[in-house]
Each structure stands twice: as C-alpha cells, then as structure tokens.
Coordinates of C-alpha atoms in Angstrom, one line a residue:
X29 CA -21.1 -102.9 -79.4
X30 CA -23.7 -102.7 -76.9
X31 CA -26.7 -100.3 -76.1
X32 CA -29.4 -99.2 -73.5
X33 CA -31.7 -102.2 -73.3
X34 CA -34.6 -100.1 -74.6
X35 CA -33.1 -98.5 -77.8
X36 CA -34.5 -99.6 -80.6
X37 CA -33.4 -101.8 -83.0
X38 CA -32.9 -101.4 -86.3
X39 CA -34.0 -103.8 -89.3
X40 CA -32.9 -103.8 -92.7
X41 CA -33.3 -105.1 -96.5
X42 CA -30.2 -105.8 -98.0
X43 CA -30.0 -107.8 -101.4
X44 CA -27.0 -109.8 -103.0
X45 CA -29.9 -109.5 -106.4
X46 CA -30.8 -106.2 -108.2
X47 CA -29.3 -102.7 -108.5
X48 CA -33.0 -101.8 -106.9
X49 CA -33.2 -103.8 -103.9
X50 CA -29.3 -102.8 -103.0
X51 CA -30.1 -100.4 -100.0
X52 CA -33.1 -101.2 -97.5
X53 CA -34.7 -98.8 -95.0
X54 CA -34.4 -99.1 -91.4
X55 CA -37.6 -100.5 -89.8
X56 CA -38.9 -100.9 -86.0
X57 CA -38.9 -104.1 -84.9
X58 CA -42.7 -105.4 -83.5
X59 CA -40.7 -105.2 -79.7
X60 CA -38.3 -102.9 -79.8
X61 CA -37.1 -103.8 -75.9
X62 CA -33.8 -106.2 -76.8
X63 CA -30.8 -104.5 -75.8
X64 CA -29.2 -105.3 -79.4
X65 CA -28.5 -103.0 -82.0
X66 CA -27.7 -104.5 -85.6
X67 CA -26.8 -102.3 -88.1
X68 CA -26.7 -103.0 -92.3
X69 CA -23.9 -103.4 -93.8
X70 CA -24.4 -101.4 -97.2
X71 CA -25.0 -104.1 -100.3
X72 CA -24.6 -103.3 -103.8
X73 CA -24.9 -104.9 -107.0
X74 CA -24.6 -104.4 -110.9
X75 CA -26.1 -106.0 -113.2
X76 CA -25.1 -109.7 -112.6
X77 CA -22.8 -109.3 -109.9
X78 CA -23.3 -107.8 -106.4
X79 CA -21.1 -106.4 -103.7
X80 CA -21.4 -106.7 -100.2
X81 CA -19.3 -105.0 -97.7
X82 CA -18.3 -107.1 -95.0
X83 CA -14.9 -107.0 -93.6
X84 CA -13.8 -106.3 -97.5
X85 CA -15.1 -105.7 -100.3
X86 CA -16.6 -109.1 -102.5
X87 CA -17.9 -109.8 -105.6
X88 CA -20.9 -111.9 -105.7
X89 CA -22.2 -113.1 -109.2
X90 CA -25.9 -113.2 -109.1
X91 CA -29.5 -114.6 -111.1
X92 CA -31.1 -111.5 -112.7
X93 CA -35.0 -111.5 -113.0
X94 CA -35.8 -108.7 -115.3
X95 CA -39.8 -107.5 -114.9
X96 CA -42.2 -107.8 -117.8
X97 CA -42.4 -105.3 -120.8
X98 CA -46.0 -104.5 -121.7
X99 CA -47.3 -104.3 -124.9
X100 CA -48.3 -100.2 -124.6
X101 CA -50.3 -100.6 -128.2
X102 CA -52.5 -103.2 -126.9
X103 CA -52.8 -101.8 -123.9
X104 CA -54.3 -98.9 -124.8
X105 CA -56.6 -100.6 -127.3
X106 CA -58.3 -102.0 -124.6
X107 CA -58.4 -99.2 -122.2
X108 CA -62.3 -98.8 -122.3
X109 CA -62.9 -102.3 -122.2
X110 CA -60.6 -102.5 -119.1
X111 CA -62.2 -99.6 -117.1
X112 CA -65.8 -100.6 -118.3
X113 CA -64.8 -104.4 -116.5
X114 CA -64.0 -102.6 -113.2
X115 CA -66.8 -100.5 -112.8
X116 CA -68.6 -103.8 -113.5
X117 CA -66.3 -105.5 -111.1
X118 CA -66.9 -103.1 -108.4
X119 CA -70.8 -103.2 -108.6
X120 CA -70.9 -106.6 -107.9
X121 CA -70.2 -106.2 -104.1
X122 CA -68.0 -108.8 -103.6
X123 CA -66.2 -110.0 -100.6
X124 CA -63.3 -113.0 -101.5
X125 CA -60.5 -113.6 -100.0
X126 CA -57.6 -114.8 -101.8
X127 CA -55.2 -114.1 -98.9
X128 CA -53.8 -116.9 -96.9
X129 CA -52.7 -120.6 -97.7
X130 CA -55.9 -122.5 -95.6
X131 CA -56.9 -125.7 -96.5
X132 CA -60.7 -125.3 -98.0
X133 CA -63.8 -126.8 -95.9
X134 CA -63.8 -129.7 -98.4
X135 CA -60.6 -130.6 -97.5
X136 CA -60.7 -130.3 -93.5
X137 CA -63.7 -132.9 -94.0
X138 CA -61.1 -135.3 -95.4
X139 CA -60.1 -135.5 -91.2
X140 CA -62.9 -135.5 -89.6
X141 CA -62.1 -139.2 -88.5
X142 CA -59.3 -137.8 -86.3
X143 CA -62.0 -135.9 -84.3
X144 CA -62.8 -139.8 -82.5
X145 CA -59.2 -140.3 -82.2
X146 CA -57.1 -142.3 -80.5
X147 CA -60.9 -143.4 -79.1
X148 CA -60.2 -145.2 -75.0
X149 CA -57.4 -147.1 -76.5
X150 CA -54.9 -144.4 -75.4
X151 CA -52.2 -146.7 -74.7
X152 CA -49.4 -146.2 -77.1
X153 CA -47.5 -149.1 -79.4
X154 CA -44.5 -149.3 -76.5
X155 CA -47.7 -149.1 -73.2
X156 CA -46.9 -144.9 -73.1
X157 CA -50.6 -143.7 -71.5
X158 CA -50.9 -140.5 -74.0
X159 CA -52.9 -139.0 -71.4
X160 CA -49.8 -138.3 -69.0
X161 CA -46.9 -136.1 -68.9
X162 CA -43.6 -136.8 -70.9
X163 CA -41.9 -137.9 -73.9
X164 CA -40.1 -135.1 -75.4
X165 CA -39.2 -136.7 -78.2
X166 CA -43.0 -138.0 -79.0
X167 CA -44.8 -140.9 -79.2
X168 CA -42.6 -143.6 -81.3
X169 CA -46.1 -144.6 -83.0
X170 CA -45.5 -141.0 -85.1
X171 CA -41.8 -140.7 -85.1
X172 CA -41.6 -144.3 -86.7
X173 CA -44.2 -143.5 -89.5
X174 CA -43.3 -140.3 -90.3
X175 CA -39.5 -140.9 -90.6
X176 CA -40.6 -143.7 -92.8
X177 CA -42.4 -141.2 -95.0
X178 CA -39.3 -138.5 -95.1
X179 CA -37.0 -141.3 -95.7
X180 CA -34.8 -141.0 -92.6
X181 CA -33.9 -142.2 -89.4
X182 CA -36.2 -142.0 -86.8
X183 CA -33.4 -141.6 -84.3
X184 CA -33.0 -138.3 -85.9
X185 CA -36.5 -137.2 -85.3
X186 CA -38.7 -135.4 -82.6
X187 CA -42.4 -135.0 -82.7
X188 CA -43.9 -131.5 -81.6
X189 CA -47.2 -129.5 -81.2
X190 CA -49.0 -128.4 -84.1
X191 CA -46.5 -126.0 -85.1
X192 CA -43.1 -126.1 -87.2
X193 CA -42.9 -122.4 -86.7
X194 CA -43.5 -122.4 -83.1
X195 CA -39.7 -124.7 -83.6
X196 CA -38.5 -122.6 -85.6
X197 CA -38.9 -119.3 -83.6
X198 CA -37.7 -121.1 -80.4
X199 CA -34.8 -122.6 -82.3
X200 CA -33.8 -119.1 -83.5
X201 CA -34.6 -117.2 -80.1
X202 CA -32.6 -119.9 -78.0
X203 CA -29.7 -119.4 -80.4
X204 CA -30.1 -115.6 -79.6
X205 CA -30.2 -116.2 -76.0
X206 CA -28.3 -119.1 -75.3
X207 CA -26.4 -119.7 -78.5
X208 CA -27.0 -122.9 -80.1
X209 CA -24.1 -126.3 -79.8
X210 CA -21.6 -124.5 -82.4
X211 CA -21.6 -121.3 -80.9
X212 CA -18.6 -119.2 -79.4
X213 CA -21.4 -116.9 -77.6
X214 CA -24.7 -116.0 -77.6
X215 CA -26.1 -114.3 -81.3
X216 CA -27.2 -112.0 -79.1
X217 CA -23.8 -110.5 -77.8
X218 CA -22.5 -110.7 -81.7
X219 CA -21.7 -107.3 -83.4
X220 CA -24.0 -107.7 -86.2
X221 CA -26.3 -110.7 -87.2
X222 CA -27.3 -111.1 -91.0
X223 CA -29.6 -114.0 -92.2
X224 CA -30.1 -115.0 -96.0
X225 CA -33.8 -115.1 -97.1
X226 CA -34.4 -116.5 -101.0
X227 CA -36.8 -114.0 -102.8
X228 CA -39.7 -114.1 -103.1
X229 CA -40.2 -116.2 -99.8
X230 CA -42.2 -116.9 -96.5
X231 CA -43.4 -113.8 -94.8
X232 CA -43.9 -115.7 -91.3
X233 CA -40.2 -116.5 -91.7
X234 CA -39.0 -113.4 -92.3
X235 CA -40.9 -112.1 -89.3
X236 CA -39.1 -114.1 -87.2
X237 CA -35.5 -113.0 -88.2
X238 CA -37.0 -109.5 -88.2
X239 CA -37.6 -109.8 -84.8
X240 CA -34.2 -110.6 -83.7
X241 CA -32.6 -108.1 -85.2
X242 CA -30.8 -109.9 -88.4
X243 CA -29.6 -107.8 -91.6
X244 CA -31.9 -109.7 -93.9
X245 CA -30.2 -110.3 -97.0
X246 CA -31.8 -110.9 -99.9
X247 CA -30.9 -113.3 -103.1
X248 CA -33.0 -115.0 -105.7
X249 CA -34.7 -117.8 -106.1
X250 CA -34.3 -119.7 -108.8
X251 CA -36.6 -122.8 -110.8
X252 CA -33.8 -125.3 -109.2
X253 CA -33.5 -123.4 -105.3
X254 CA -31.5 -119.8 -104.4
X255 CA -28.7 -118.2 -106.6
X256 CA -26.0 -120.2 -105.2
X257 CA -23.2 -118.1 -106.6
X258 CA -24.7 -115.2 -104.3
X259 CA -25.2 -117.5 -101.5
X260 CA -21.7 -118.5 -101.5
X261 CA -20.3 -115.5 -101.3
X262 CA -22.9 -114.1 -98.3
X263 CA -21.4 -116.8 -96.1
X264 CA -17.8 -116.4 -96.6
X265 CA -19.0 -113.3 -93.7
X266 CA -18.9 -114.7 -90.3
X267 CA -22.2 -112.6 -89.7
X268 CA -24.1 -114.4 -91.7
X269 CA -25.7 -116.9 -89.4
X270 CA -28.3 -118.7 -91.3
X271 CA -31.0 -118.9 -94.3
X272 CA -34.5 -119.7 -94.7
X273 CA -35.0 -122.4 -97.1
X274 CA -38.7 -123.9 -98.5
X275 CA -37.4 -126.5 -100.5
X276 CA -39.9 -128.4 -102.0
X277 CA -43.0 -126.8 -103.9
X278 CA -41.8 -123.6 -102.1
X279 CA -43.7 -120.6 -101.1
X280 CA -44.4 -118.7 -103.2
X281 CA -42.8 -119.8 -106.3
X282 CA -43.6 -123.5 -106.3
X283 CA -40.1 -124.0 -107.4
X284 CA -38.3 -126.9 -105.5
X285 CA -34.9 -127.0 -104.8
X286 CA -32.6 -129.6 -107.2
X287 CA -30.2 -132.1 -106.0
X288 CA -26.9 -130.6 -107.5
X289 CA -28.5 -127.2 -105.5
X290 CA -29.4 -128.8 -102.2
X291 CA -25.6 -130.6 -102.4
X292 CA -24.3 -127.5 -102.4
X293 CA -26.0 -126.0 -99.6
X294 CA -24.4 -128.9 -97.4
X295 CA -20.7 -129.0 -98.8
X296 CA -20.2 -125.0 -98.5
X297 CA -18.0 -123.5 -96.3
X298 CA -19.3 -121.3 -93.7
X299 CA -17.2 -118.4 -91.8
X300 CA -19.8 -118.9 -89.3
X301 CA -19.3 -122.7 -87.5
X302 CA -22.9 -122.1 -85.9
X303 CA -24.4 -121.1 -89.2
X304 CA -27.7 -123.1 -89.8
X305 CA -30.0 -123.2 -92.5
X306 CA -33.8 -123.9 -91.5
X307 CA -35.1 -126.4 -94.0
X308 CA -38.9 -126.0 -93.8
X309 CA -40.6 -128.8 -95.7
X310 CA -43.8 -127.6 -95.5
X311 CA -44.8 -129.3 -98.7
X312 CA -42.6 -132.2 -99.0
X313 CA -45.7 -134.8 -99.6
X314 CA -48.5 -131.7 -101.1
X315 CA -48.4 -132.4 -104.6
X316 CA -51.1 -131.3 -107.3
X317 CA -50.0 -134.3 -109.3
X318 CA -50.5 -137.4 -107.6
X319 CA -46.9 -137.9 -108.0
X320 CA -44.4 -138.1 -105.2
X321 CA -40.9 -136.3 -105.6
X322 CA -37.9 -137.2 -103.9
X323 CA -37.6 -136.3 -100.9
X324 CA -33.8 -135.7 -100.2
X325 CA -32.1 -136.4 -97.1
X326 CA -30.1 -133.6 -96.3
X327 CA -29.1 -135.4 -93.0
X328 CA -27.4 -137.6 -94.5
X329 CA -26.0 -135.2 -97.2
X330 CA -24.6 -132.9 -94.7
X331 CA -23.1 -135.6 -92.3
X332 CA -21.6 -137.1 -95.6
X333 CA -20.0 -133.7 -96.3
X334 CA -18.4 -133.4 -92.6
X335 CA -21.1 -130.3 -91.9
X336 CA -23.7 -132.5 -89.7
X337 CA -25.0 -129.7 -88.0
X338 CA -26.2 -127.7 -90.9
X339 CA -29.5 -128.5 -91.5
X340 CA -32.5 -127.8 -89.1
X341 CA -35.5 -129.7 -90.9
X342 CA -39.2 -128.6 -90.1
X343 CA -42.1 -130.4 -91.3
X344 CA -45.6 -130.9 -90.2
X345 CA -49.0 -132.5 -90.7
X346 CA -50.7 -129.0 -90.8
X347 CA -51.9 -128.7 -94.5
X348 CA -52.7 -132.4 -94.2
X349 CA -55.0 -133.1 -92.0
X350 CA -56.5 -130.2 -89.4
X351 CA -54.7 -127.3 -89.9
X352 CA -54.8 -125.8 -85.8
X353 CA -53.7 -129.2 -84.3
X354 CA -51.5 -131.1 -86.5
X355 CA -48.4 -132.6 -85.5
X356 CA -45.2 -130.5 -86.2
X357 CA -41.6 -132.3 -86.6
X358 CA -38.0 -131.7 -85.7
X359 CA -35.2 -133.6 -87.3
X360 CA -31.4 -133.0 -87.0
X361 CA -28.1 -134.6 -86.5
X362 CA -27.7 -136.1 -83.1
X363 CA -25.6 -133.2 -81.2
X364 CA -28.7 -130.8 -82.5
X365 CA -31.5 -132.6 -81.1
X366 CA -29.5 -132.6 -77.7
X367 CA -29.1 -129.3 -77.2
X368 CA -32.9 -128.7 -78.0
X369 CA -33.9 -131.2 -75.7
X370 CA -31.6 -129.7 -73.2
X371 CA -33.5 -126.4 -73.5
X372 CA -37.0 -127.8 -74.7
X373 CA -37.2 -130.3 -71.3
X374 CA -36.9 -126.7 -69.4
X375 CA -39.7 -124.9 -71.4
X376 CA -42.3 -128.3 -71.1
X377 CA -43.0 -131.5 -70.3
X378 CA -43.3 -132.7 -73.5
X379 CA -46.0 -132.6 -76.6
X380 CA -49.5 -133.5 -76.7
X381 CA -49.1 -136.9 -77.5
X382 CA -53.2 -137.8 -77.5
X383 CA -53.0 -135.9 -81.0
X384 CA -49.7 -137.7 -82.0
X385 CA -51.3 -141.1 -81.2
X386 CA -54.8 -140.0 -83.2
X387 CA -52.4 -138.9 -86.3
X388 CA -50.3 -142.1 -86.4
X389 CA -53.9 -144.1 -86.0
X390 CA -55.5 -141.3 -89.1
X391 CA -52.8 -142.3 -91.5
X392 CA -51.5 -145.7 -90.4
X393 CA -48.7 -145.9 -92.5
X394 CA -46.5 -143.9 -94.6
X395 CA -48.5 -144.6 -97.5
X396 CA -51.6 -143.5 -95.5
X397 CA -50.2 -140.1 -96.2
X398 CA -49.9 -140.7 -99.5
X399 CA -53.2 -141.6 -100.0
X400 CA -54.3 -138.4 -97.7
X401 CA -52.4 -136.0 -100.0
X402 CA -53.7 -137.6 -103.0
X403 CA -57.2 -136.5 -101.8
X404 CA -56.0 -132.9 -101.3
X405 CA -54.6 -132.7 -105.0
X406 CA -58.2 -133.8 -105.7
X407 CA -59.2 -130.4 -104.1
X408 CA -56.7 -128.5 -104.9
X409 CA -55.6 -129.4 -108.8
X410 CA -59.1 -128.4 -110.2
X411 CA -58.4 -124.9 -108.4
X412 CA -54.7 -124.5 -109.2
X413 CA -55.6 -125.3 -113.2
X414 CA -58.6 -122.7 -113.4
X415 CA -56.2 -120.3 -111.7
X416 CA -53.8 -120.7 -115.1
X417 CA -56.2 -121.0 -117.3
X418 CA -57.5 -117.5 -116.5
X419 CA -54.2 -115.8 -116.5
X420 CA -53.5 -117.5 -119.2
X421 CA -57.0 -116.5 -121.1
X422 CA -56.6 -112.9 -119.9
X423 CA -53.4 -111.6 -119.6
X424 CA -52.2 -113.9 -121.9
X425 CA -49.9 -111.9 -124.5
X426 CA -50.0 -108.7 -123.2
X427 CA -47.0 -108.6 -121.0
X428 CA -47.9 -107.3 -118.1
X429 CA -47.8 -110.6 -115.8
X430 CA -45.9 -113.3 -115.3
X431 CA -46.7 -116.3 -113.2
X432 CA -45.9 -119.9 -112.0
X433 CA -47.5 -123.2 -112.8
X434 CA -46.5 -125.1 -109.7
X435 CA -47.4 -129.2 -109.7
X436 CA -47.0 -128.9 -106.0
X437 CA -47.9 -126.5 -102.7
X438 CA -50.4 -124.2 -102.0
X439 CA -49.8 -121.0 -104.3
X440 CA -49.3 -119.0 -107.5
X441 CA -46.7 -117.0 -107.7
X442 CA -47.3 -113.3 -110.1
X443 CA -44.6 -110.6 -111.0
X444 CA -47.0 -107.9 -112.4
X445 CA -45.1 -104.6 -113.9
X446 CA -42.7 -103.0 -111.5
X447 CA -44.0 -100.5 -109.3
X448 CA -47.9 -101.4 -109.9
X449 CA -48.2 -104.3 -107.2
X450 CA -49.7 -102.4 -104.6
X451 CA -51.9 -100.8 -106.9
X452 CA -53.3 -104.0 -107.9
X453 CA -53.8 -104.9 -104.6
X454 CA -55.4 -101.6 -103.7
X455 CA -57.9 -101.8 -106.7
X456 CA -59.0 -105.2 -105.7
X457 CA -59.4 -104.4 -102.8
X458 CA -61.8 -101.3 -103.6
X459 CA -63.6 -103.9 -105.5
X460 CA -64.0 -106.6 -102.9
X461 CA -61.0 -108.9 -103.5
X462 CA -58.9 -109.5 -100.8
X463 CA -55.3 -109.9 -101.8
X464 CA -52.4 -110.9 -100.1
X465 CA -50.7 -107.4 -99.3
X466 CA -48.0 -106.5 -101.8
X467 CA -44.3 -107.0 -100.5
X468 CA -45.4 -109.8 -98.6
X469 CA -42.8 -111.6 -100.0
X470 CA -40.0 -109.8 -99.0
X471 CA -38.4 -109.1 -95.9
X472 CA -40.0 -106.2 -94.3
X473 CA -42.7 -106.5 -96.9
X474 CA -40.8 -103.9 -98.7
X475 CA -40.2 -105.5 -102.4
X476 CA -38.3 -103.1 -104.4
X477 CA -39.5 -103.3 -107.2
X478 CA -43.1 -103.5 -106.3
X479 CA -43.5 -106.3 -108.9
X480 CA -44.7 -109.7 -106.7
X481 CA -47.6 -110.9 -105.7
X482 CA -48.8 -114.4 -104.1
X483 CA -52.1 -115.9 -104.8
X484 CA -53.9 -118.4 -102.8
X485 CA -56.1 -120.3 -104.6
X486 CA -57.5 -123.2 -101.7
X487 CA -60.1 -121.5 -99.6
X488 CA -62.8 -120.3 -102.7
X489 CA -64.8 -122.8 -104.5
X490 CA -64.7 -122.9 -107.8
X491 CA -67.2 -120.2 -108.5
X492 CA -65.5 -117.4 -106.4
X493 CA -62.4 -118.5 -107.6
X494 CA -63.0 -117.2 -111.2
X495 CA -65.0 -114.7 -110.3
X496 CA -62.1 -113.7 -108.0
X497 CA -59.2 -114.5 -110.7
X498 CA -61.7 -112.3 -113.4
X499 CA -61.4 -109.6 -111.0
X500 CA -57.6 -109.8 -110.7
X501 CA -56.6 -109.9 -114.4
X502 CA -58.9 -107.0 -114.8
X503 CA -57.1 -105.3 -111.9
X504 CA -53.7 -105.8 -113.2
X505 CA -54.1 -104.4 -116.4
X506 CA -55.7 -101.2 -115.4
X507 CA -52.7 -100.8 -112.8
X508 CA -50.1 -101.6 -116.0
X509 CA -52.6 -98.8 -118.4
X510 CA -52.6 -96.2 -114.9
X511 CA -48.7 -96.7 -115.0
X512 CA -47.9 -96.5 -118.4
X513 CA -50.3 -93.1 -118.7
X514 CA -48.3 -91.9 -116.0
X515 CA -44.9 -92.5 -117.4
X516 CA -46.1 -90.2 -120.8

C-alpha cells in the first residue's frame, strides 16, 4: 500500500483487554509528513477473551480489571463534608505539582560530587584521553562496572548520552528506515505495523510508536508482568513488530515482571523474525526498600531459548545521579549491537565519555550504586509511605479508589471510578494541584475507561505532599458523588 508522502497518517488504540477499549479513534500523528499509512485492524473482546482480526479471526484469552464499586450510601453521607473540603481546598491558593517522575532537590544534592568530575585526570583505565573523539561503545571504566551491576557481559554492553530514550527512538526510527538485522525490508514499506504496549504504561514510550505509525495494541498488566495469554496470541500476527516492556518497579504500576513471565517473553514464537521487545530497566537498582531484586538476564534467557535477538535492554543512570546528564545504556546480543554501531558510527563520533569517566569515578564500583540508591530510598520511602497512608486514611473503605503500594520506582498507581479521571484531574487543577493528565497512561492518552491516574510523589517535600495528597482524596470523591448524582 502506499500513499502521497504528505497524507496523514493515522494512529489507533486497539486493546486485546476490555469490551471498552476494543475500538480506538484515529488520531494525527505530531508530524504527519511520512509517506506511511497504517490502518487498525478492528480488536474485539468479551469478557475474558478477545478477538483480534488479523489474517483470521483469533481468540485471545485475557486478565480482566474490573473498576471499583462505590459505596453510594456513604457517599452521600458525606457529600457536605466533601464540597465544604474543596471550597476550603481551593481558597488556599495552591500551586503543587504532582506531575512528572523528577528526582527531588534533596536527592540531586546526593551528586553534587560529580560536578568536579573526572577532575585533570582525564585519562581513562586503558590511556583513552575522555576529552577526544571516539569510542562508540564507551569508556570500558563504565561498561565494566555497570555490567557488573546488571549481571551480564560487558561484551554485550554499550555506553550512551544521558538518554535511554534517545536509544530507544533511534532504535525504532532506524528499524523504520533501514530495517533492523532480522528484517526482510524496511518497517516502513510493511503494509501495517502494530506494536504491543502493557496498560497502564509509559507515555514517552507510547509517543514514540505513535509517531511511527504502529496500531498500538493494548493488553494488561498484570502484579507478575503483561497478560501473556493475550500477548501470545498478538504475535502469532506478522504485524506485530514489537512491545514496550518496564520490567522492574514499572511505570506506573510498580509491578515487576516475574521470572516464569519474563521466560515466556523469550521462548515465544514470533510471526515476525524482526520482532523486538524494548526492555526499559529504568528502575532495575530504585528500590524503596533497601533491598535489591534480581535482576534477570534476559540475554542470556533469550540466547538460551534460540531467540538472541529478542531483547533490546535500556537502562540508565538518570534517576540516580543528575537526571539531564546521566549515562544511558545499550545491551544486546552481539549481531544487535553491530548493526547499531553500523548506523550509530554514521550519526556520531561517539558519547561523551568525560561524563562516563566522572560516573564510573562517582560510584566506583557496583556496590557504589547500591549504596547511591540506598540514599534515594532514604528520600523517597518517607514520601512513598505518607502517599499510602493518606489514601489509605481517606478513601479508605469507600470504594471509589484503588491504588498500588510499590517497594520500588518512582510512582503510585490509582484507578478511580470509571469515567471520573479527568474530572479529578480537572478539579485539582481548579484548586491548584497539578496532576498528571488523565489517559496518560494509555496510548494516545485516550484510556477508555477514564479510570487511571499516575502520581508522582518525589518532587514535594513532605509538607506539600500531604497537603497535595489531602487535596486529591478530596478531589476524587467529589468526582465519584458528581458521577453517581448524575447517573440518578
């Protein structure tokens, strides 16, 4: 199929979930100059199967999440109470911000020491001078200490910028433009393109596959990784090129994926032979804990299951030390790592390896990250628990929220009562509480069932964090009482 080069594409929502999120609405593309249209394919479900129309027609068993019942009596009982609270609320002239995952003040100061880093030593542990081009696979110093941390080879390990998503996005527009080593053609010149994002997910990550075009099909996430019964299915359809995958503390949901579920994702069979899943391990070492979970090598699990190719992991020092100049990483099988060299040594002369030589001189050691993140769960844990115990204190019983207590990562995830997110977020916002927009957490911020919202609890102290949280729980009831008025 092909098309004037300045037709618009268009985008769509398609779920493998819930009878509501079956059918998604086209959407413009941020640049709608590629000369690529990709159509939906129309999804359906019931109940706790699904069917998606690809060639043929398949039945894909699926994880149900039903939303939350509320208690109408007590809802009502409190009605005055509620609306008295947001008048209240709204006098107060607040401005919070409870929008993005950035690492607080406090915990930037834990890396101020990087700021005098690498110092006039800049002469790296094999005589590298940091200062000059080249090296596009980074500075050994980092590669060797970080792989040590991740558990892997560091043969099977590049060291970046500051971004993981600036590899990501090139790792998904080269694959577009060039097609990636297990690629008949370009994904540019298929007929349609469909990508599987877990719900609720990563909005930047979605972005990116918005972008380009890709059906985005939808299917849930579960305590132990996505509904692997609907994933399955999705790629037995050559289309289906890819998924998004958080696996550890993940965002939103602070679920990480299990083993038995991350075994799976490397043993299935894929229609597609170029089909990739990008493992972003964002929060592989941010726990609130102080404890360490595995960290599974899905290198070697992949490689093991004759699929080495599968896995493109991401991680990054980001959320660790300064969040604008970290040090992102790249690791992959051996014939993966090759063909992004091939393209990377085109598009530079390799990374800024003065900050890779500071970072591996910050931390020292593996357990030097350790030891950093167990600074940030000093931060963050007193934040994460008040967070909880407010929820818990205030909307407690009622049934009109739901929400996770993650041990790890950097937000709270809350299903209010279908079809009063945005409201919630609208009323906050009225009373000067920045929320992160609902639908965020779906593809084309469009959830459909207007039920999720993501909380991020490390920028506030302490103080504007209740006052914030306070503000919330009174916003989401008088969104559940608006709605259930409505319905009479």
């Amino acid at each position: 199929m092909s098309t004037d080069a300045n037709e618009p594409r268009r985008h769509t929502n398609a779920s493998a979930s819930t009878p509501e999120s079956a059918h998604g609405d086209g959407h413009d593309a941020p640049n709608d100059t590629h000369a690529k249209v990709h159509r939906a394919k129309d999804v359906t479900s019931q109940a706790a199967s699904a069917s998606v129309t690809h060639a043929e027609h398949t039945e894909i068993p699926t994880a149900t999440t039903d939303g939350v019942n509320p208690d109408r009596e007590k809802l009502l009982i409190i009605k005055d109470e509620v609306q008295k609270a947001y008048a209240e609320l709204k006098s107060k002239d607040l401005k919070l911000d409870l929008t993005r995952g950035k690492p607080s003040a406090e915990q930037l100061d834990f890396s101020n020491d990087l700021l005098s880093l690498p110092g006039l030593d800049y002469k790296a542990q094999d005589g590298t001078d940091v200062r000059n081009y080249g090296g596009l696979n980074g500075l050994s110093d980092i590669r060797d200490l970080w792989a040590d941390a991740l558990g892997i080879s560091a043969e099977n390990l590049i060291a970046g910028d500051s971004s993981s998503l600036n590899i990501e996005f090139d790792l998904i527009s080269w694959s577009y433009t060039f097609g990636n080593n297990d690629s008949p053609r370009p994904w540019s010149t298929e007929e349609d393109l469909k990508w599987i994002c877990p719900v609720p997910g990563y909005d930047r990550h979605h972005s990116i596959t918005e972008l380009f075009g890709f059906e985005m099909v939808t299917v849930p996430m579960t305590e132990t990784g996505p509904d692997m019964n609907a994933v399955r299915e999705l790629v037995k359809d050559p289309a289906v090129k890819g998924m998004w995958a958080v696996p550890m503390f993940s965002n939103p949901t602070g679920y990480t994926f299990d083993k038995a579920t991350t075994q799976a994702l490397a043993e299935m069979e894929t229609a597609a032979p170029d089909f990739r899943i990008v493992w972003d391990n964002a929060y592989a070492v941010h726990t609130l804990t102080g404890d360490f979970p595995e960290i599974l090598n899905v290198l070697d699990m992949a490689r093991e299951a004759g699929n080495p190719n599968r896995f493109w992991w991401m991680t990054s020092t980001s959320k660790i030390t300064l969040a604008g100049s970290g040090v992102a990483f790249f690791a992959s099988s051996a014939e993966n790592l090759e063909w992004y060299g091939r393209i990377a040594n085109v598009r530079g002369i390799g990374p800024n390896k003065v900050n890779q030589l500071a970072h591996a001189r910050f931390f020292q050691d593996a357990d030097g990250v350790r030891e950093q993140m167990r600074k940030h769960a000093s931060s963050l844990a007193p934040k994460f628990r008040r967070v909880i115990e407010i929820l818990d204190s205030r909307l407690g019983g009622l049934d009109v929220a739901r929400w996770n207590d993650p041990e790890g990562g950097y937000f709270i995830s809350v299903d209010v009562v279908d079809g009063t997110a945005a409201r919630v977020v609208e009323l906050a916002k009225e009373a000067g509480v920045q929320l992160t927009a609902a639908g965020a957490t779906f593809p084309l911020k469009k959830d459909p069932n207007d039920r999720n919202l993501r909380l991020a609890p490390s920028m506030p102290t302490i103080e504007q964090l209740e006052v914030a949280m306070d503000g919330f729980a009174t916003c989401v009831l008088l969104a559940a009482i608006e709605k259930l008025e409505a319905s009479d």
